[in-house]
Each structure stands twice: as C-alpha cells, then as structure tokens.
Amino acid sequence: MAGLLERVAAFVADNALWQPRAKLLVAVSGGPDSLALLHLLKELRPVQNLALHVAHLDHGLRADSAADADFVAETARAWELPITVSRRDVRDYAARYGGIEAAARAVRYGFLIEIAVAVGAKAVVTGHTADDQAETVIQRLLRGAGPGGLAGMRPLRRYEQWCGIGRSTVHATDSRIAGPDLVRPLLATKRVEIETYCAEKGLRPRHDPTNQSSEYLRNRVRGYIIPELKAYNSNIVGALGRTARIAADEDALLVELLDQVWQALATVSANGVWLDRVVFMGLHPALRRRALRRAASLIVPGTEIGAEHLDRIMKLSMQTHGRLQLPGGLWMRTMKQGLMLERLAN
C-alpha cells in the first residue's frame, strides 16, 4: 500500500488542486492535521517545485493561544518557510455572525484571503480530513440540508465560490477579482492516518483543549454521535465521505440546470435579485430552492438559508402579495409578476 505522501500526491493530481510550481498559502493552527499537512507539503515541495507560505491566526479565545502561534512560527523557521502570524479578537465579530464558531470561521477565512492575496498565492491549503468531512455531513443532516449541504466540503473551491465567507472581515475582497482557490488535499485521509504520520515523523503537534468541549456541536458530533454510529458501521467515516461525493455530483447537476435558465429567470441589480414568476413557477421545486439560495448569496455572500426558511419562502412564493424577513438582513417580497429578494438598510 502506498504511503500517505504518495496517496496525498495522487489525490492532488486526481482533483487538480494545483499545478507544479504553484505558490501555496498553508493554514497551520499547530494541531495534528495542519502540522502533518505542512510536513507533507514540505516533502512535496522539491518534487513539484512548490513555493510555500505559512499562515497562522490567533483567535484570541484562549489564554495560552499565543503559545500556539509561537510553536507554528518556530516550526516554520526550522523548516525555512516564510510565515505570517496575526491575532484577531473573534469575540468582536460574534454578534454579527450569530456566535463564536461562525465568527471564528469568517475571521479565519478573511485573514487567509488577505494574506494569500498579499503574497500572491495561487491557493489556500487547509488540513481538513475525512473525519472533518463526516462531521460536517452529520451537522448538516441534523439541520435538514439538501444535496448542496450534504456534499460537505469540496476538495477544490474556486475563489468566487468561497471568498464570501470572510468578505465582511476583509476590505479588499471582491469575487470579480481573481483570487486564490481553497483546496483540501487531506479530505480523503482519516484522522488516525494523520496521527500515525505524526508519530512516524516525530512531529509533536499542539492540542487545543476546546476541541474536547461539549459546548460546540462539532465536538458533540465527534465525541458522541460518530462513536455511536461506528457500532452500526465501523467505516462510518468512509460511508459519509461517499455520501458527500454523491451529493456533490448531484449538486453540480442542479447548478448546471439552473445556469441554463438563470438569464431568463433572474435580473440582478444593486437593489437585489428579481425572479420572474412565470419562469420560476415553471421550474422543478429543487431548482426553485436552488434559485432562491443563489439569489440570497448574490446579495449577501456567505449567507445560508436553512431548510425551515426555504419552506416558508416556497409557500410564500405561491402568493402574489407577501413579505418575509430572512437571515442576513434579507427580505423577500412577492408580487404578481415575480419575487424580489433584497437587503434593506437598517
């Protein structure tokens, strides 16, 4: 059986994550996944002639978080890699994003976009694993996601598909401007493989105690739900990974079908997105939901409309007069001629 380095290299090639001689920004927290990722990329560097730049963000959520930053900086220097370390107080963004977890994600991705653009990186590389994918699928299943949500994380996201996550934390983010891809070369690698690799290579990663806290849903999924599911399917991580890949293919088909009617359906302006009623009502319900999600993301990038709100929108869309408030400051209005999604000023 091929070693982890060979398998990761094959995954990169199979998914066209980057080309030889690419410059990559590597997100490193100091934990096992990201430390193994950086070591693997360091080993691939001479083979693929890669240029690596390390990025570490201190979220300011723990008293000892500065020690993680020091560890990553020392590792980068020891491996002769350039690094950018920054500290952002995630708590300042918690109210805007509806909680610490969502705020941390937005601030982190905003930071990565900012640094990647500054250093001219072709892609931002993260250490998400197959276990992370399984946890994501379960979280989205719990909230009633469709194919797009159950597809989980993709190995490759083009800049325009992911830049909205941290857009409001960065001043110079524009999806119309070419920017870095988001790639996940460890997405088919299980956490136990990462732990074995760290032990074999003598890597001594940092461990974040908040990963054990039952306060966060992901930790409860990781610590309780997945172990229970393993009693029914010992390879539940692999099974959920297959679910994600199948859902991703079906999601891509829905995107293609929506693209074919989008020009006739939607009028995008500075005020919002107008959807023609005749065209909208002629679509399959799956495409109607997809159209509404796309319209919302165009108005407020990164906004996710959950299943409950979508059901309410679909019901309201049958009426010729109505109004509904949605997440992200969005409003939907229905009229005889069509539907209007817009963001109203406070």
Short mmCIF file of C-alpha atoms in Angstrom, two decimals, residues 180-334:
data_model
loop_
_atom_site.label_atom_id
_atom_site.label_comp_id
_atom_site.label_asym_id
_atom_site.label_seq_id
_atom_site.Cartn_x
_atom_site.Cartn_y
_atom_site.Cartn_z
CA PRO A 180 -6.81 32.12 -4.50
CA ASP A 181 -8.59 28.79 -4.69
CA LEU A 182 -9.39 26.93 -1.46
CA VAL A 183 -8.03 23.37 -1.51
CA ARG A 184 -8.16 20.46 0.93
CA PRO A 185 -5.61 17.75 0.00
CA LEU A 186 -6.31 15.65 3.13
CA LEU A 187 -10.05 15.30 2.57
CA ALA A 188 -9.73 11.56 1.82
CA THR A 189 -7.30 11.00 4.71
CA LYS A 190 -8.60 9.70 8.03
CA ARG A 191 -7.60 11.26 11.33
CA VAL A 192 -5.97 8.03 12.52
CA GLU A 193 -3.68 8.17 9.48
CA ILE A 194 -2.67 11.69 10.42
CA GLU A 195 -1.89 10.63 13.98
CA THR A 196 0.20 7.72 12.70
CA TYR A 197 2.07 10.01 10.31
CA CYS A 198 2.87 12.50 13.09
CA ALA A 199 4.22 9.67 15.26
CA GLU A 200 6.32 8.22 12.43
CA LYS A 201 7.84 11.60 11.54
CA GLY A 202 8.46 12.65 15.14
CA LEU A 203 6.05 15.58 14.91
CA ARG A 204 4.77 16.92 18.23
CA PRO A 205 1.62 18.93 17.45
CA ARG A 206 -0.23 21.24 19.78
CA HIS A 207 -3.64 20.21 21.12
CA ASP A 208 -6.50 22.67 21.58
CA PRO A 209 -8.49 21.82 24.74
CA THR A 210 -11.61 23.48 23.30
CA ASN A 211 -11.81 20.56 20.85
CA GLN A 212 -12.97 18.47 23.81
CA SER A 213 -15.63 20.91 24.98
CA SER A 214 -19.23 19.70 24.61
CA GLU A 215 -20.28 23.34 24.21
CA TYR A 216 -19.75 23.12 20.44
CA LEU A 217 -21.93 20.96 18.20
CA ARG A 218 -18.99 19.68 16.14
CA ASN A 219 -17.32 18.34 19.28
CA ARG A 220 -20.52 16.56 20.31
CA VAL A 221 -20.78 15.02 16.85
CA ARG A 222 -17.13 13.96 17.04
CA GLY A 223 -17.21 12.68 20.60
CA TYR A 224 -20.66 11.11 20.85
CA ILE A 225 -22.58 10.70 17.59
CA ILE A 226 -19.84 9.25 15.38
CA PRO A 227 -18.68 6.71 18.01
CA GLU A 228 -22.30 5.56 18.34
CA LEU A 229 -22.67 5.23 14.57
CA LYS A 230 -19.48 3.16 14.41
CA ALA A 231 -21.35 0.46 16.34
CA TYR A 232 -23.56 0.08 13.25
CA ASN A 233 -20.92 0.74 10.60
CA SER A 234 -17.27 0.61 11.61
CA ASN A 235 -16.39 2.57 8.44
CA ILE A 236 -18.96 5.32 9.01
CA VAL A 237 -16.37 7.99 8.15
CA GLY A 238 -15.81 6.41 4.74
CA ALA A 239 -19.54 5.91 4.19
CA LEU A 240 -20.32 9.55 4.93
CA GLY A 241 -17.48 10.56 2.62
CA ARG A 242 -19.14 8.61 -0.19
CA THR A 243 -22.45 10.29 0.62
CA ALA A 244 -20.72 13.65 0.29
CA ARG A 245 -19.18 12.76 -3.07
CA ILE A 246 -22.51 11.52 -4.48
CA ALA A 247 -24.31 14.62 -3.20
CA ALA A 248 -21.59 16.82 -4.72
CA ASP A 249 -22.16 15.26 -8.14
CA GLU A 250 -25.93 15.78 -7.89
CA ASP A 251 -25.38 19.31 -6.62
CA ALA A 252 -23.21 20.04 -9.66
CA LEU A 253 -26.03 18.82 -11.92
CA LEU A 254 -28.50 21.18 -10.24
CA VAL A 255 -26.08 24.07 -10.70
CA GLU A 256 -25.76 23.23 -14.40
CA LEU A 257 -29.53 23.06 -14.86
CA LEU A 258 -30.03 26.36 -13.04
CA ASP A 259 -27.35 28.02 -15.15
CA GLN A 260 -29.35 27.13 -18.25
CA VAL A 261 -32.39 29.16 -17.12
CA TRP A 262 -30.76 31.81 -14.96
CA GLN A 263 -30.63 34.54 -17.59
CA ALA A 264 -34.36 34.22 -18.31
CA LEU A 265 -35.22 33.84 -14.63
CA ALA A 266 -33.21 36.45 -12.76
CA THR A 267 -32.45 40.14 -13.02
CA VAL A 268 -29.60 41.13 -10.73
CA SER A 269 -29.29 44.78 -9.74
CA ALA A 270 -27.84 46.94 -6.99
CA ASN A 271 -31.19 46.69 -5.19
CA GLY A 272 -31.41 42.91 -5.14
CA VAL A 273 -32.42 39.98 -7.31
CA TRP A 274 -35.73 39.85 -9.19
CA LEU A 275 -37.10 36.42 -10.16
CA ASP A 276 -39.67 36.23 -12.95
CA ARG A 277 -42.79 34.43 -11.69
CA VAL A 278 -43.63 32.59 -14.91
CA VAL A 279 -40.13 31.17 -15.27
CA PHE A 280 -39.82 30.48 -11.54
CA MET A 281 -43.08 28.57 -11.28
CA GLY A 282 -42.15 26.51 -14.34
CA LEU A 283 -39.09 25.10 -12.58
CA HIS A 284 -38.86 21.88 -10.62
CA PRO A 285 -39.10 22.62 -6.86
CA ALA A 286 -35.46 21.58 -6.45
CA LEU A 287 -34.41 24.29 -8.90
CA ARG A 288 -36.68 26.86 -7.25
CA ARG A 289 -34.92 26.26 -3.94
CA ARG A 290 -31.57 26.47 -5.66
CA ALA A 291 -32.53 29.73 -7.36
CA LEU A 292 -33.55 31.26 -4.04
CA ARG A 293 -30.29 30.19 -2.40
CA ARG A 294 -28.28 31.63 -5.28
CA ALA A 295 -30.16 34.92 -5.17
CA ALA A 296 -29.54 35.24 -1.43
CA SER A 297 -25.82 34.50 -1.80
CA LEU A 298 -25.50 37.13 -4.53
CA ILE A 299 -26.97 39.78 -2.26
CA VAL A 300 -25.17 38.77 0.95
CA PRO A 301 -22.23 36.46 0.14
CA GLY A 302 -21.84 33.68 2.68
CA THR A 303 -25.48 33.80 3.78
CA GLU A 304 -27.05 30.38 4.24
CA ILE A 305 -30.81 29.96 4.10
CA GLY A 306 -31.84 26.95 6.14
CA ALA A 307 -34.49 24.38 5.29
CA GLU A 308 -37.09 25.99 7.55
CA HIS A 309 -36.76 29.39 5.90
CA LEU A 310 -36.75 27.81 2.45
CA ASP A 311 -40.02 26.04 3.20
CA ARG A 312 -41.55 29.35 4.26
CA ILE A 313 -40.24 31.06 1.12
CA MET A 314 -41.59 28.33 -1.12
CA LYS A 315 -45.00 28.64 0.48
CA LEU A 316 -44.98 32.43 0.19
CA SER A 317 -43.88 32.27 -3.45
CA MET A 318 -47.26 30.77 -4.32
CA GLN A 319 -48.90 34.04 -3.28
CA THR A 320 -48.96 37.23 -5.34
CA HIS A 321 -48.62 39.53 -2.32
CA GLY A 322 -46.46 38.93 0.74
CA ARG A 323 -43.30 39.77 2.64
CA LEU A 324 -40.86 37.69 4.68
CA GLN A 325 -37.72 38.53 6.66
CA LEU A 326 -34.74 36.19 6.17
CA PRO A 327 -31.28 35.72 7.74
CA GLY A 328 -28.54 38.21 6.90
CA GLY A 329 -30.87 41.20 6.79
CA LEU A 330 -32.61 39.87 3.69
CA TRP A 331 -36.26 40.38 2.79
CA MET A 332 -38.38 38.61 0.20
CA ARG A 333 -41.37 40.29 -1.42
CA THR A 334 -43.83 38.55 -3.72
#
